[in-house]
mmCIF file of C-alpha atoms in Angstrom:
data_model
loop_
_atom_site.group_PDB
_atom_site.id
_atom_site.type_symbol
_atom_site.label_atom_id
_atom_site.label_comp_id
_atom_site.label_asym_id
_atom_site.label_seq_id
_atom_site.Cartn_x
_atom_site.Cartn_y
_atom_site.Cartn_z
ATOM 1 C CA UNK A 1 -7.607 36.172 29.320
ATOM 2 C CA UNK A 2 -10.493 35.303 27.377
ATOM 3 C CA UNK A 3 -8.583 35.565 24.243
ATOM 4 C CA UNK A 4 -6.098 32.742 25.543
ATOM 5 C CA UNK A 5 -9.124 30.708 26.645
ATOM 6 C CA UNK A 6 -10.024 30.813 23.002
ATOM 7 C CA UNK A 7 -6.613 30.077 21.194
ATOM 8 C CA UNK A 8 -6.464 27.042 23.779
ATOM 9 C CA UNK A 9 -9.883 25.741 22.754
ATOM 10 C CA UNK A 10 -9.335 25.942 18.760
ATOM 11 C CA UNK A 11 -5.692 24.266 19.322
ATOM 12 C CA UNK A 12 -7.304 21.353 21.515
ATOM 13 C CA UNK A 13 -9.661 21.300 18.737
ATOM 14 C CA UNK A 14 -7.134 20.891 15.537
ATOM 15 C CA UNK A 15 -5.294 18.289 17.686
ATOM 16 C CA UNK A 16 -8.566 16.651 18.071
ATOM 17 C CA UNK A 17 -9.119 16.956 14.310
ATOM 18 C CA UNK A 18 -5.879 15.641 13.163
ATOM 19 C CA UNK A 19 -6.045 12.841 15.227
ATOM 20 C CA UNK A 20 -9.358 11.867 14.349
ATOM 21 C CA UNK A 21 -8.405 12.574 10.261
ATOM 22 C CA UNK A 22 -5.178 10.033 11.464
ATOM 23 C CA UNK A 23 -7.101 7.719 12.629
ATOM 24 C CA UNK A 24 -9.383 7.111 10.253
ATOM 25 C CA UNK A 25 -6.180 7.382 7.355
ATOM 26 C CA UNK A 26 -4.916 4.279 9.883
ATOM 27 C CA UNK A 27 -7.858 2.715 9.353
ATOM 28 C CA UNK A 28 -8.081 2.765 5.493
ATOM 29 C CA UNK A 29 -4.616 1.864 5.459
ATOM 30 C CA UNK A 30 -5.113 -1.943 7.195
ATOM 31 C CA UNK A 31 -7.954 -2.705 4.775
ATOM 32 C CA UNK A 32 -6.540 -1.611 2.040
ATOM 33 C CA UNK A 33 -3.369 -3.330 3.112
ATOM 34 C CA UNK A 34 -5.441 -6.501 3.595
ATOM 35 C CA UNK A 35 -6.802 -6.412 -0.113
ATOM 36 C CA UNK A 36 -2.768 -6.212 -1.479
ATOM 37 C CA UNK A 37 -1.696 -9.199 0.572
ATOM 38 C CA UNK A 38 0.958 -7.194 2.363
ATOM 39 C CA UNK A 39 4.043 -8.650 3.808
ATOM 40 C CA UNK A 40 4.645 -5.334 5.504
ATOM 41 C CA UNK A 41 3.407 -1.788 6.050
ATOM 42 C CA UNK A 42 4.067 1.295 7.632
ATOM 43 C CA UNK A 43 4.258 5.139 7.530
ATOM 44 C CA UNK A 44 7.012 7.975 7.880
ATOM 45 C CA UNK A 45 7.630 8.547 11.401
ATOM 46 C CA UNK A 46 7.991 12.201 11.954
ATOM 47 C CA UNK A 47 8.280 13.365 15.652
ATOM 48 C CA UNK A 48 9.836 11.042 18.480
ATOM 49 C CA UNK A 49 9.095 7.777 16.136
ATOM 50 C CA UNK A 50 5.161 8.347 15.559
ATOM 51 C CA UNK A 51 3.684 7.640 13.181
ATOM 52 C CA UNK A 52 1.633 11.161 12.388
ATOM 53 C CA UNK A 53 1.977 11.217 8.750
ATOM 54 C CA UNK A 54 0.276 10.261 5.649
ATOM 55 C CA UNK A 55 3.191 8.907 3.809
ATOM 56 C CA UNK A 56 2.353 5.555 4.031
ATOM 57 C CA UNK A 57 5.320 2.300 2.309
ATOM 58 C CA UNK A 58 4.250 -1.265 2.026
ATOM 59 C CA UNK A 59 5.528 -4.091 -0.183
ATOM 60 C CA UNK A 60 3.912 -7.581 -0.638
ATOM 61 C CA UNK A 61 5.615 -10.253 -2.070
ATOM 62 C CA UNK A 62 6.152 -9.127 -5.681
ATOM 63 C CA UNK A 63 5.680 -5.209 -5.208
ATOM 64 C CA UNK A 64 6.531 -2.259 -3.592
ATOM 65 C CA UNK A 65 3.675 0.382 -2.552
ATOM 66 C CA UNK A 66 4.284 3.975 -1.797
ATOM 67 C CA UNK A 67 1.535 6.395 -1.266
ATOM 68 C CA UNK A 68 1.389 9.871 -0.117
ATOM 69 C CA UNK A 69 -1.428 12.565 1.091
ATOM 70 C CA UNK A 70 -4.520 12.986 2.552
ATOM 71 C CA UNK A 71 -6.752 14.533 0.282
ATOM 72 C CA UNK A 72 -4.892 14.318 -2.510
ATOM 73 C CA UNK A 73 -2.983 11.326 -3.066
ATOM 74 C CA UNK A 74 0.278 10.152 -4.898
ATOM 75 C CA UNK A 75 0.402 6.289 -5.488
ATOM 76 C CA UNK A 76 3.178 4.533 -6.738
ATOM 77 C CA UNK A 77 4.260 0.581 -7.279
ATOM 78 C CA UNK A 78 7.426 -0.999 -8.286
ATOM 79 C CA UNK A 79 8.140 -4.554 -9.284
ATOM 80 C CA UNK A 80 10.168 -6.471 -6.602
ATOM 81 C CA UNK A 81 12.602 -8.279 -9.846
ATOM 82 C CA UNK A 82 13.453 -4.730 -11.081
ATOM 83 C CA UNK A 83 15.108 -3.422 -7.540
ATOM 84 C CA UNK A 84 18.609 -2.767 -7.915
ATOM 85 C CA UNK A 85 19.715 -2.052 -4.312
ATOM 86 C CA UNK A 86 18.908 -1.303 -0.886
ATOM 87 C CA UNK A 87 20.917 0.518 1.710
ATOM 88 C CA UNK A 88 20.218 1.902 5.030
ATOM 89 C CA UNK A 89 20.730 5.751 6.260
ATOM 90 C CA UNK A 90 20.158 6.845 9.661
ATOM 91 C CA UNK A 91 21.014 10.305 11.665
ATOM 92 C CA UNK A 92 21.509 10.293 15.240
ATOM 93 C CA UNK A 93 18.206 10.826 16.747
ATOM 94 C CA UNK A 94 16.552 8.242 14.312
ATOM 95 C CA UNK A 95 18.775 5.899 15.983
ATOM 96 C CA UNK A 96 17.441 7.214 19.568
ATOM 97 C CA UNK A 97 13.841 6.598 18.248
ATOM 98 C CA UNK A 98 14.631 3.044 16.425
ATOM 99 C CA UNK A 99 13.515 4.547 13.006
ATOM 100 C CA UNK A 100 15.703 4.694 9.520
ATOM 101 C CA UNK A 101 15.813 5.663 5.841
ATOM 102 C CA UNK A 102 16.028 2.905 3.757
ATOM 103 C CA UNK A 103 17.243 3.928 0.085
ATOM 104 C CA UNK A 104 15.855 1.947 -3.075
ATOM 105 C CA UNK A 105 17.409 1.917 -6.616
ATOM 106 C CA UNK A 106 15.461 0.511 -9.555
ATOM 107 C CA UNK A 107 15.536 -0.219 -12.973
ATOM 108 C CA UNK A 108 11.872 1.299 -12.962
ATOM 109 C CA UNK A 109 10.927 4.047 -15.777
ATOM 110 C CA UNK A 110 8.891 5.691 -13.028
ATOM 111 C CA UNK A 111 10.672 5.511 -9.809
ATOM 112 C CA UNK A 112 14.373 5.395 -10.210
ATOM 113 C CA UNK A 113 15.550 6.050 -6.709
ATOM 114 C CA UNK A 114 12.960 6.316 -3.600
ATOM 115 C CA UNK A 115 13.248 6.066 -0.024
ATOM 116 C CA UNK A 116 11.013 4.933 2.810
ATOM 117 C CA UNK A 117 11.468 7.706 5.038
ATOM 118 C CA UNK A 118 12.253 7.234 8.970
ATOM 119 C CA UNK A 119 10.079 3.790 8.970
ATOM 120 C CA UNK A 120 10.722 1.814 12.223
ATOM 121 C CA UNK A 121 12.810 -1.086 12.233
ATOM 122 C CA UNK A 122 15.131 -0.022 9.455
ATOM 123 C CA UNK A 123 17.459 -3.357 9.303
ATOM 124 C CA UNK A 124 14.668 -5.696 9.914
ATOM 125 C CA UNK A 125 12.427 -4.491 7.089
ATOM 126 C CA UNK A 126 15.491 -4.049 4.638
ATOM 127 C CA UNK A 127 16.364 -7.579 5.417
ATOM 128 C CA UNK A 128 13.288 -8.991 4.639
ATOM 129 C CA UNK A 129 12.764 -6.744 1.218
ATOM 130 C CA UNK A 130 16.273 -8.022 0.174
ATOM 131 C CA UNK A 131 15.144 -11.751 0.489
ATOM 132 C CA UNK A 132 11.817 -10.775 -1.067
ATOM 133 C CA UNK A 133 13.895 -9.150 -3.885
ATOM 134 C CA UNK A 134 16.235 -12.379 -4.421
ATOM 135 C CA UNK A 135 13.733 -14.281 -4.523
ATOM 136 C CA UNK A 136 11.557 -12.840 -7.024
ATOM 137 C CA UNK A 137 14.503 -12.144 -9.463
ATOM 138 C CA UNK A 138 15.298 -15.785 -9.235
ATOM 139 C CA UNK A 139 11.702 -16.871 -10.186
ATOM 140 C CA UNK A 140 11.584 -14.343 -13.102
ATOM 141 C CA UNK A 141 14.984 -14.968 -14.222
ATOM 142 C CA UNK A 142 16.589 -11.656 -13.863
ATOM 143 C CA UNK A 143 20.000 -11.239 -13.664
ATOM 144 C CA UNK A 144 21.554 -7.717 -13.450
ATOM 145 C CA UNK A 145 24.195 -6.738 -15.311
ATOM 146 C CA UNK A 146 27.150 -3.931 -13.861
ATOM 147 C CA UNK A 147 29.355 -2.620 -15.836
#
């Protein structure tokens, strides 16, 4: 009994730690989100739509940001002009929970191909990257070529 007691208590207390590691990541995220003049942001939505991850997507209105981990972190930015092509992907239950993959190809060196994984919204948030995307190839003058 007093062994169950115990494995209760350090599982309440995890919980407690993740959550309070989350919210302080959730935190960090809006500033920093403030200081890139963000159109949008979000994170990958794991379990039932919530957002209890650290892979965190945002794009303002020239760039796309993707960033990844807690303690050690994986940053990455692509250029709004050199996006190639959006599409949507979405499995049954991510269409329960209102969530959706939304694939990205780029002309980028760095980032080819990348996805925003189960963000919520899916159509919305593609929408509004396409028009951000038009418009910034227009003002650069980029056309793209398919052969």
């Amino acid at each position: 009994m007093k062994i169950l007691c115990i494995s209760i208590l350090v599982i309440v207390c995890v919980i407690a730690l993740y959550a309070l590691i989350l919210y302080i990541d959730m935190r960090n995220e809006a500033k920093e989100c403030e200081s890139l003049h963000a159109v949008w942001h979000d994170r990958r939505r794991k379990i039932f739509g919530l957002p209890l991850s650290f892979d965190r997507y945002s794009f303002s209105t020239d760039r796309i940001f993707l960033s990844s981990g807690l303690f050690s972190t994986k940053e990455d930015e692509v250029r709004l002009y050199r996006v190639l092509d959006l599409s949507i992907s979405r499995t049954f239950f991510q269409k329960i929970f209102n969530v959706g993959d939304i694939v990205i190809s780029s002309s980028d060196k760095s980032q080819t191909n990348f996805v925003f994984k189960s963000i919520k919204n899916p159509k919305e948030v593609k929408e509004k990257l396409s028009e951000l995307v038009e418009e910034n190839r227009d003002k650069k003058r980029v056309t793209s070529r398919e052969y």
